[in-house]
CSV table of C-alpha atoms and ligand atoms in Angstrom, one decimal:
chain,number,residue,atom,x,y,z
E,1,MET,CA,20.9,23.2,-52.1
E,2,ASN,CA,19.0,23.6,-55.5
E,3,THR,CA,21.6,24.2,-58.3
E,4,ASN,CA,18.9,23.6,-61.3
E,5,SER,CA,19.8,26.0,-63.9
E,6,THR,CA,17.7,27.9,-66.7
E,7,THR,CA,14.6,28.7,-63.1
E,8,GLN,CA,12.5,31.1,-63.5
E,9,SER,CA,13.4,32.0,-59.8
E,10,LEU,CA,16.1,31.4,-57.2
E,11,ASP,CA,15.4,30.7,-53.3
E,12,ILE,CA,16.8,33.0,-51.5
E,13,ALA,CA,16.9,32.8,-47.6
E,14,VAL,CA,16.8,36.4,-45.9
E,15,LEU,CA,18.0,36.9,-42.2
E,16,PRO,CA,17.7,39.9,-41.1
E,17,GLY,CA,18.6,39.5,-37.8
E,18,ASP,CA,19.6,42.6,-34.8
E,19,GLY,CA,20.2,46.6,-34.9
E,20,ILE,CA,21.3,47.5,-38.1
E,21,GLY,CA,21.4,44.2,-40.0
E,22,PRO,CA,16.6,45.0,-40.6
E,23,GLU,CA,17.2,48.7,-41.5
E,24,VAL,CA,19.9,47.7,-44.2
E,25,MET,CA,18.2,44.1,-44.8
E,26,ARG,CA,15.1,46.6,-45.9
E,27,VAL,CA,16.3,48.2,-48.4
E,28,THR,CA,18.4,46.1,-49.8
E,29,LEU,CA,15.1,43.9,-51.0
E,30,GLU,CA,13.7,46.9,-52.5
E,31,LEU,CA,16.2,47.1,-54.3
E,32,LEU,CA,16.9,43.6,-55.5
E,33,LYS,CA,13.2,44.4,-56.6
E,34,ALA,CA,14.4,47.8,-58.9
E,35,VAL,CA,17.5,45.5,-60.0
E,36,HIS,CA,15.8,42.4,-61.5
E,37,SER,CA,13.3,45.5,-63.3
E,38,VAL,CA,15.8,47.0,-64.8
E,39,CYS,CA,17.7,44.0,-66.4
E,40,GLY,CA,15.6,41.4,-65.8
E,41,GLY,CA,17.2,38.0,-65.6
E,42,PRO,CA,14.9,35.7,-63.2
E,43,THR,CA,13.1,36.5,-60.3
E,44,LEU,CA,14.4,35.8,-56.2
E,45,HIS,CA,11.9,34.5,-54.7
E,46,CYS,CA,13.1,36.6,-51.4
E,47,THR,CA,11.5,35.0,-48.2
E,48,THR,CA,12.7,36.2,-44.4
E,49,TYR,CA,13.1,33.9,-41.5
E,50,ASP,CA,13.7,33.6,-37.4
E,51,ALA,CA,17.0,33.9,-36.4
E,52,GLY,CA,19.6,35.9,-33.7
E,53,ALA,CA,19.7,37.7,-30.8
E,54,GLN,CA,16.3,39.3,-30.1
E,55,PHE,CA,15.1,36.4,-31.5
E,56,PHE,CA,16.9,34.3,-29.1
E,57,ALA,CA,15.5,36.4,-26.6
E,58,ARG,CA,11.7,36.1,-27.2
E,59,SER,CA,12.3,32.2,-28.0
E,60,GLY,CA,15.5,30.3,-25.9
E,61,VAL,CA,16.7,29.5,-29.5
E,62,ALA,CA,18.7,31.6,-31.7
E,63,LEU,CA,19.0,29.4,-34.9
E,64,PRO,CA,15.7,27.3,-35.5
E,65,GLU,CA,15.6,24.3,-37.7
E,66,ALA,CA,13.3,25.5,-39.4
E,67,THR,CA,15.3,28.6,-40.9
E,68,LEU,CA,19.0,26.0,-40.9
E,69,GLU,CA,16.8,24.0,-43.1
E,70,ALA,CA,15.3,26.9,-44.9
E,71,CYS,CA,19.1,27.8,-45.8
E,72,ASP,CA,19.6,23.8,-47.0
E,73,ARG,CA,17.1,23.9,-48.9
E,74,SER,CA,17.7,27.9,-51.0
E,75,HIS,CA,20.1,29.1,-53.7
E,76,ALA,CA,22.1,31.4,-51.5
E,77,MET,CA,21.4,32.7,-48.3
E,78,LEU,CA,21.2,36.9,-47.3
E,79,PHE,CA,22.0,37.6,-43.9
E,80,GLY,CA,21.8,41.0,-42.0
E,81,ALA,CA,24.4,40.8,-39.0
E,82,MET,CA,23.9,39.4,-35.6
E,83,GLY,CA,24.5,39.4,-31.9
E,84,TRP,CA,23.3,42.1,-29.3
E,85,PRO,CA,25.3,42.8,-26.5
E,86,ASP,CA,23.4,43.1,-23.4
E,87,ILE,CA,21.9,39.1,-25.1
E,88,ARG,CA,23.7,36.5,-24.0
E,89,ASN,CA,24.3,32.7,-24.2
E,90,VAL,CA,24.6,31.3,-20.3
E,91,ASP,CA,27.9,31.1,-20.1
E,92,GLY,CA,28.7,34.5,-21.0
E,93,THR,CA,29.2,34.2,-25.2
E,94,GLU,CA,27.7,36.2,-27.6
E,95,ILE,CA,24.8,34.8,-29.7
E,96,ILE,CA,26.6,34.4,-32.8
E,97,PRO,CA,24.9,32.6,-34.9
E,98,GLN,CA,27.0,33.0,-37.7
E,99,LEU,CA,29.8,31.0,-36.5
E,100,GLU,CA,27.1,28.1,-36.9
E,101,LEU,CA,26.3,28.9,-40.8
E,102,ARG,CA,29.5,28.8,-41.4
E,103,MET,CA,29.8,24.9,-39.9
E,104,ALA,CA,26.5,23.7,-40.5
E,105,PHE,CA,27.4,24.4,-44.8
E,106,SER,CA,30.6,24.9,-44.4
E,107,LEU,CA,31.5,27.5,-45.8
E,108,TYR,CA,35.2,27.7,-45.4
E,109,ALA,CA,36.3,30.7,-47.5
E,110,GLY,CA,35.1,33.7,-46.6
E,111,VAL,CA,35.8,36.2,-49.4
E,112,ARG,CA,36.6,39.6,-48.8
E,113,PRO,CA,37.2,42.2,-51.7
E,114,ILE,CA,38.8,45.7,-49.8
E,115,ARG,CA,37.9,48.3,-52.8
E,116,CYS,CA,38.8,52.0,-52.9
E,117,PHE,CA,35.3,53.6,-54.0
E,118,PRO,CA,35.4,56.8,-56.2
E,119,GLY,CA,33.5,60.1,-54.2
E,120,LEU,CA,34.5,59.8,-50.3
E,121,PRO,CA,36.7,61.2,-48.8
E,122,ALA,CA,40.0,58.8,-48.6
E,123,VAL,CA,42.0,57.6,-45.5
E,124,LEU,CA,45.0,57.3,-47.0
E,125,ALA,CA,46.8,60.3,-48.9
E,126,ASP,CA,48.9,58.3,-51.5
E,127,GLU,CA,47.1,58.3,-54.6
E,128,ARG,CA,47.8,54.9,-55.4
E,129,ALA,CA,45.0,54.4,-52.7
E,130,ARG,CA,42.1,55.0,-55.2
E,131,GLY,CA,43.6,52.2,-56.7
E,132,ILE,CA,43.1,49.5,-53.7
E,133,ASP,CA,41.3,46.7,-55.3
E,134,PHE,CA,42.8,43.5,-53.4
E,135,VAL,CA,40.5,40.2,-51.4
E,136,LEU,CA,41.3,38.2,-48.6
E,137,ILE,CA,40.0,35.3,-48.3
E,138,ARG,CA,39.5,33.4,-44.9
E,139,GLU,CA,39.5,30.3,-43.9
E,140,GLN,CA,35.9,30.0,-41.3
E,141,THR,CA,35.8,26.2,-40.1
E,142,GLU,CA,38.9,26.0,-38.0
E,143,GLY,CA,41.8,28.3,-37.4
E,144,LEU,CA,42.2,29.4,-34.2
E,145,PHE,CA,38.1,29.8,-34.3
E,146,TYR,CA,37.6,25.8,-33.8
E,147,ALA,CA,38.6,25.8,-30.1
E,148,ARG,CA,35.7,27.8,-30.0
E,149,GLY,CA,34.2,25.8,-27.5
E,150,ARG,CA,36.1,24.0,-26.3
E,151,GLY,CA,38.2,26.4,-23.8
E,152,ARG,CA,39.9,23.5,-21.8
E,153,VAL,CA,39.9,25.2,-18.1
E,154,GLU,CA,42.4,23.6,-15.5
E,155,THR,CA,41.5,24.7,-11.7
E,156,ASP,CA,44.2,24.1,-8.9
E,157,ILE,CA,43.4,22.2,-5.2
E,158,ALA,CA,41.4,24.8,-4.0
E,159,GLY,CA,39.0,24.8,-7.3
E,160,ILE,CA,40.7,28.7,-8.3
E,161,GLU,CA,40.9,28.4,-12.4
E,162,THR,CA,44.9,28.7,-13.1
E,163,GLU,CA,45.4,27.9,-17.3
E,164,VAL,CA,42.7,28.6,-20.2
E,165,TYR,CA,43.9,26.7,-23.3
E,166,ASP,CA,42.7,27.4,-26.6
E,167,THR,CA,43.9,24.6,-30.1
E,168,MET,CA,44.4,25.8,-33.3
E,169,GLN,CA,43.8,22.7,-35.4
E,170,ILE,CA,45.0,23.7,-38.7
E,171,THR,CA,44.3,20.3,-41.8
E,172,ARG,CA,45.5,19.6,-45.1
E,173,ALA,CA,41.8,19.6,-46.5
E,174,GLY,CA,40.8,22.6,-44.7
E,175,THR,CA,44.2,24.2,-46.1
E,176,ALA,CA,43.9,23.2,-49.6
E,177,ARG,CA,40.3,23.9,-50.8
E,178,VAL,CA,41.1,27.7,-49.1
E,179,SER,CA,44.3,27.6,-51.4
E,180,GLU,CA,42.7,26.1,-54.4
E,181,PHE,CA,39.4,28.6,-54.2
E,182,SER,CA,41.7,31.4,-53.3
E,183,PHE,CA,44.1,30.3,-56.5
E,184,ARG,CA,40.5,29.9,-58.3
E,185,LEU,CA,39.6,33.6,-57.6
E,186,ALA,CA,42.8,35.1,-58.7
E,187,GLU,CA,42.5,33.0,-62.2
E,188,ARG,CA,39.4,34.8,-62.2
E,189,ARG,CA,40.5,38.0,-61.4
E,190,LYS,CA,43.3,38.3,-63.9
E,191,ALA,CA,42.6,39.1,-66.8
E,192,ARG,CA,41.2,42.7,-65.1
E,193,ARG,CA,44.5,43.5,-63.5
E,194,SER,CA,46.3,42.5,-66.5
E,195,ALA,CA,44.7,44.8,-67.8
E,196,ALA,CA,45.4,47.4,-65.7
E,197,GLY,CA,49.0,45.9,-66.0
E,198,LEU,CA,49.2,44.6,-62.3
E,199,PRO,CA,50.5,40.5,-62.2
E,200,SER,CA,48.2,38.2,-60.9
E,201,LEU,CA,49.8,36.9,-57.0
E,202,VAL,CA,48.1,35.1,-53.9
E,203,THR,CA,50.1,36.6,-50.4
E,204,CYS,CA,50.2,33.1,-48.0
E,205,VAL,CA,49.3,35.2,-44.9
E,206,ASP,CA,50.7,33.0,-42.0
E,207,LYS,CA,52.9,32.7,-38.6
E,208,ALA,CA,55.3,30.3,-40.0
E,209,ASN,CA,58.4,31.3,-38.1
E,210,VAL,CA,57.3,30.6,-34.8
E,211,PHE,CA,53.6,27.4,-34.2
E,212,THR,CA,53.9,24.4,-36.3
E,213,SER,CA,50.1,24.9,-37.0
E,214,MET,CA,51.6,28.3,-39.4
E,215,ALA,CA,53.8,26.3,-40.6
E,216,PHE,CA,51.9,23.4,-42.2
E,217,PHE,CA,49.9,26.0,-43.8
E,218,ARG,CA,52.4,27.4,-45.8
E,219,LYS,CA,53.3,23.9,-46.7
E,220,VAL,CA,50.2,23.3,-47.8
E,221,PHE,CA,49.3,26.6,-49.4
E,222,ASP,CA,52.7,26.6,-51.6
E,223,GLU,CA,51.7,22.8,-52.5
E,224,VAL,CA,48.9,24.0,-53.6
E,225,ALA,CA,50.2,27.3,-55.6
E,226,ALA,CA,52.4,24.5,-57.8
E,227,ARG,CA,49.7,23.9,-59.2
E,228,HIS,CA,49.0,27.1,-60.6
E,229,PRO,CA,52.1,28.7,-62.0
E,230,GLY,CA,50.0,30.9,-64.3
E,231,ILE,CA,49.6,33.1,-60.9
E,232,GLU,CA,52.6,34.6,-58.8
E,233,SER,CA,52.2,33.6,-55.0
E,234,ASN,CA,54.9,34.8,-51.9
E,235,ASN,CA,54.0,34.3,-48.3
E,236,SER,CA,54.0,36.5,-45.9
E,237,TYR,CA,53.6,36.6,-41.5
E,238,VAL,CA,50.9,38.4,-40.5
E,239,ASP,CA,52.6,41.0,-38.6
E,240,ALA,CA,54.0,42.4,-42.0
E,241,MET,CA,51.3,42.0,-43.6
E,242,ALA,CA,49.3,43.9,-41.4
E,243,LEU,CA,52.1,46.9,-42.3
E,244,THR,CA,52.2,46.4,-46.1
E,245,MET,CA,48.7,46.7,-45.8
E,246,VAL,CA,48.6,50.4,-44.2
E,247,LYS,CA,52.1,50.7,-46.8
E,248,LYS,CA,51.0,50.0,-49.9
E,249,PRO,CA,48.1,48.1,-50.0
E,250,TRP,CA,47.9,48.3,-54.0
E,251,ASP,CA,49.6,46.1,-54.8
E,252,LEU,CA,47.8,43.4,-53.1
E,253,ASP,CA,45.8,41.0,-55.5
E,254,VAL,CA,44.7,38.0,-53.2
E,255,MET,CA,45.1,37.0,-50.0
E,256,VAL,CA,45.0,34.1,-47.6
E,257,MET,CA,44.7,33.3,-44.0
E,258,GLU,CA,43.4,30.8,-41.1
E,259,ASN,CA,40.2,31.9,-39.4
E,260,MET,CA,41.8,34.2,-36.6
E,261,PHE,CA,43.8,36.3,-38.8
E,262,GLY,CA,41.1,36.8,-40.7
E,263,ASP,CA,38.3,38.3,-38.7
E,264,ILE,CA,40.9,40.5,-37.4
E,265,LEU,CA,42.6,42.1,-40.8
E,266,SER,CA,39.6,41.9,-43.3
E,267,ASP,CA,38.8,44.5,-40.0
E,268,LEU,CA,41.8,47.0,-40.9
E,269,GLY,CA,41.1,46.2,-44.4
E,270,ALA,CA,37.9,48.2,-44.3
E,271,GLY,CA,39.6,50.9,-42.4
E,272,LEU,CA,41.2,51.2,-45.2
E,273,ILE,CA,38.7,51.6,-47.9
E,274,GLY,CA,37.5,54.3,-44.6
E,275,GLY,CA,34.8,52.0,-42.7
E,276,LEU,CA,32.7,48.5,-42.2
E,277,GLY,CA,30.1,50.8,-44.2
E,278,MET,CA,31.8,50.7,-47.6
E,279,ALA,CA,32.7,46.0,-47.1
E,280,PRO,CA,31.0,43.3,-48.2
E,281,SER,CA,31.6,39.8,-48.3
E,282,GLY,CA,30.5,36.2,-49.0
E,283,ASP,CA,30.9,33.0,-46.8
E,284,ILE,CA,31.5,30.2,-49.2
E,285,GLY,CA,31.2,26.0,-49.7
E,286,ASP,CA,31.6,24.3,-52.4
E,287,LYS,CA,27.2,24.1,-52.3
E,288,HIS,CA,25.9,26.7,-50.4
E,289,GLY,CA,27.1,31.0,-51.0
E,290,LEU,CA,25.7,33.6,-47.5
E,291,PHE,CA,25.9,37.0,-48.4
E,292,GLN,CA,26.9,39.9,-45.4
E,293,PRO,CA,28.2,43.0,-44.3
E,294,VAL,CA,31.8,42.6,-42.8
E,295,HIS,CA,29.8,45.0,-39.7
E,296,GLY,CA,27.7,43.8,-37.0
E,297,THR,CA,24.6,45.0,-35.9
E,298,ALA,CA,26.1,48.6,-34.7
E,299,PRO,CA,24.0,49.0,-31.5
E,300,ASP,CA,25.2,52.5,-31.0
E,301,ILE,CA,23.3,53.2,-34.0
E,302,ALA,CA,20.9,50.6,-35.3
E,303,GLY,CA,17.5,52.2,-35.0
E,304,GLN,CA,18.1,55.5,-35.7
E,305,GLY,CA,18.1,55.5,-40.3
E,306,LYS,CA,22.9,55.9,-39.7
E,307,ALA,CA,22.9,52.7,-41.1
E,308,ASN,CA,24.9,52.7,-44.5
E,309,PRO,CA,23.7,50.5,-46.3
E,310,CYS,CA,26.2,49.5,-49.2
E,311,ALA,CA,28.1,47.0,-47.6
E,312,MET,CA,25.0,45.2,-47.6
E,313,PHE,CA,24.3,46.4,-51.7
E,314,LEU,CA,27.6,45.2,-52.2
E,315,SER,CA,27.6,41.7,-50.1
E,316,ALA,CA,24.0,41.7,-52.3
E,317,ALA,CA,25.6,42.2,-55.3
E,318,MET,CA,28.0,39.2,-54.9
E,319,MET,CA,25.0,37.1,-54.5
E,320,LEU,CA,24.1,37.8,-57.5
E,321,ASP,CA,28.3,37.3,-59.0
E,322,TRP,CA,27.4,34.3,-56.8
E,323,LEU,CA,24.2,32.9,-58.0
E,324,ALA,CA,24.9,34.0,-62.3
E,325,ASP,CA,28.4,31.7,-62.3
E,326,ARG,CA,26.4,28.6,-60.6
E,327,HIS,CA,23.3,28.3,-62.6
E,328,ASN,CA,24.7,30.3,-65.8
E,329,GLU,CA,22.4,33.4,-65.8
E,330,PRO,CA,24.6,36.6,-67.5
E,331,ARG,CA,21.7,39.1,-66.5
E,332,LEU,CA,22.1,38.6,-62.9
E,333,GLU,CA,25.7,39.7,-63.6
E,334,ILE,CA,25.1,42.4,-65.0
E,335,GLY,CA,22.8,43.1,-61.7
E,336,ALA,CA,25.4,42.7,-59.7
E,337,ARG,CA,27.7,45.3,-61.8
E,338,VAL,CA,24.6,47.8,-62.1
E,339,ILE,CA,24.8,47.9,-57.9
E,340,GLU,CA,28.0,48.3,-58.2
E,341,LYS,CA,27.9,51.2,-60.6
E,342,ALA,CA,25.3,52.8,-59.2
E,343,ILE,CA,26.5,53.1,-55.5
E,344,GLU,CA,29.5,54.8,-57.6
E,345,ILE,CA,27.8,57.6,-59.6
E,346,ALA,CA,25.3,58.4,-56.0
E,347,LEU,CA,28.7,58.8,-54.4
E,348,THR,CA,30.4,60.8,-56.9
E,349,SER,CA,28.2,62.8,-57.7
E,350,GLY,CA,28.1,64.4,-53.9
E,351,SER,CA,24.5,64.6,-53.1
E,352,VAL,CA,25.2,62.2,-51.0
E,353,VAL,CA,27.4,61.5,-48.4
E,354,PRO,CA,27.2,58.2,-45.3
E,355,MET,CA,27.6,59.8,-42.0
E,356,ASP,CA,30.4,57.3,-41.3
E,357,TYR,CA,32.8,59.4,-43.6
E,358,GLY,CA,31.6,62.9,-41.7
E,359,GLY,CA,28.8,63.3,-44.0
E,360,SER,CA,24.6,64.0,-43.3
E,361,SER,CA,23.3,61.1,-46.2
E,362,GLY,CA,21.4,58.4,-43.7
E,363,THR,CA,20.1,54.9,-45.0
E,364,ALA,CA,17.2,57.0,-46.7
E,365,ALA,CA,18.7,59.3,-48.6
E,366,LEU,CA,21.7,56.7,-49.7
E,367,THR,CA,18.9,54.3,-50.8
E,368,SER,CA,17.1,56.5,-53.0
E,369,ALA,CA,20.2,57.7,-53.8
E,370,VAL,CA,21.7,54.8,-55.2
E,371,MET,CA,18.0,53.4,-56.4
E,372,GLY,CA,17.7,56.9,-58.6
E,373,VAL,CA,21.1,56.3,-61.1
E,374,LEU,CA,20.1,52.3,-62.0
E,375,PRO,CA,18.8,53.3,-65.5
E,376,GLU,CA,21.8,54.8,-65.6
E,377,ALA,CA,24.3,53.0,-64.2
E,378,LEU,CA,22.3,50.1,-66.8
E,379,ARG,CA,23.8,52.5,-70.1
E,380,ARG,CA,26.8,52.3,-68.5
E,381,VAL,CA,27.6,49.0,-68.1
E,382,GLU,CA,26.3,48.0,-70.7
J,1,ATP,P1,30.6,42.7,-34.5
J,1,ATP,O1,31.9,41.9,-33.0
J,1,ATP,O2,28.8,42.2,-34.6
J,1,ATP,O3,31.1,42.1,-35.6
J,1,ATP,P2,31.7,44.5,-34.2
J,1,ATP,O4,32.5,45.3,-33.0
J,1,ATP,O5,32.6,44.2,-35.8
J,1,ATP,O6,30.1,43.8,-34.5
J,1,ATP,P3,30.0,46.8,-35.4
J,1,ATP,O7,28.6,47.0,-35.6
J,1,ATP,O8,30.6,46.9,-37.1
J,1,ATP,O9,31.3,46.2,-34.0
J,1,ATP,O10,30.2,48.4,-35.6
J,1,ATP,C1,31.8,49.3,-35.1
J,1,ATP,C2,31.7,50.1,-35.7
J,1,ATP,O11,31.7,50.2,-37.1
J,1,ATP,C3,30.0,51.2,-34.9
J,1,ATP,O12,30.8,51.8,-34.4
J,1,ATP,C4,29.3,51.1,-35.3
J,1,ATP,O13,28.2,51.9,-36.3
J,1,ATP,C5,29.9,51.2,-36.8
J,1,ATP,N1,29.5,50.7,-38.6
J,1,ATP,C6,28.6,49.2,-38.3
J,1,ATP,N2,28.2,49.5,-39.4
J,1,ATP,C7,28.1,50.9,-39.9
J,1,ATP,C8,27.6,50.6,-41.5
J,1,ATP,N3,26.9,49.8,-42.0
J,1,ATP,N4,26.6,52.4,-42.0
J,1,ATP,C9,27.7,53.7,-40.4
J,1,ATP,N5,28.2,52.5,-39.3
J,1,ATP,C10,28.4,51.7,-39.4
């Protein structure tokens, strides 16, 4: 991947995918152009590439080599959503090129910020829920997902399937790097947390009381924690964490967990703030970054203009933050803050309420409400 700094332009590989993916991507590319025109900074040179279930149905390939190569050369990847219920591999599994991309580029840290946006109907009645602001880090290259494509099926002498085994893989290197990533993130959040009187805390979520693999995950996490004395750390069993996320999510800061636990708890996290339409994510490796909404292709609303594009907008903001850091381009960071602030202003104005929050504003209305307040957002950010 190209890491040139002080560049005039940065190459973004755009993978819109299927279902609502292309719908939210189209308006996000418009938003990024508009943000550039108010904030300046390097131009984003966005090029769209083929991949996904619909492309697989046409070509027999879900993630073409040319797309992978373009992603590798790009400065960042922007991803919509991929997969479609009726389009499947011959073994019946879904088309999920995002998993291939995670493995191909070692995107080991799935970063899922969960933040309560003002102006939206609350899910939890407790006033403190307005302050929900935590980040769930999902390990993405091993864990139980290691079993994908490796499931072992045993049959009896008549050939009847009798037992199936999926194996969880936890490695020292994989656990250490995602734990390090989590502590570095907590360090970056520290100033903002302490200004609000909140401690910095990394929580290891596991099932160390039952599984040898999970006890190992905790052990390696604890070793990494010892190298970060400035950040508090603790451990929670995954079942207890599901309860904590509902009972007192405002106490959480950064948490890290294996792949499958992260897959499940990140949807719970999105539920805490009202749904998938406001939940962004970044898949981060040492050299590559891919940014996508947590939601999938939403076949039930695809093609109807109903999708909430905010999760994709916020994923684009995460991309700007990541690029700003890597290329030392503060204007990109301002662009990220402007996107967040514009969403906040649009939602608190009351003029738009996304359909997934019980309102009647679809993709177009939400986009124009956000785009319309960019200059005001910039004034408030600077
Ligand atoms: P995947 O398995 O691909 O992750 P999923 O099973 O989690 O997908 P989604 O496609 O994310 O399912 O959709 C779950 C529900 O959330 C659907 O009812 C869908 O309409 C809704 N939803 C998802 N994203 C959005 C969005 N951006 N705006 C509005 N509703 C959404």
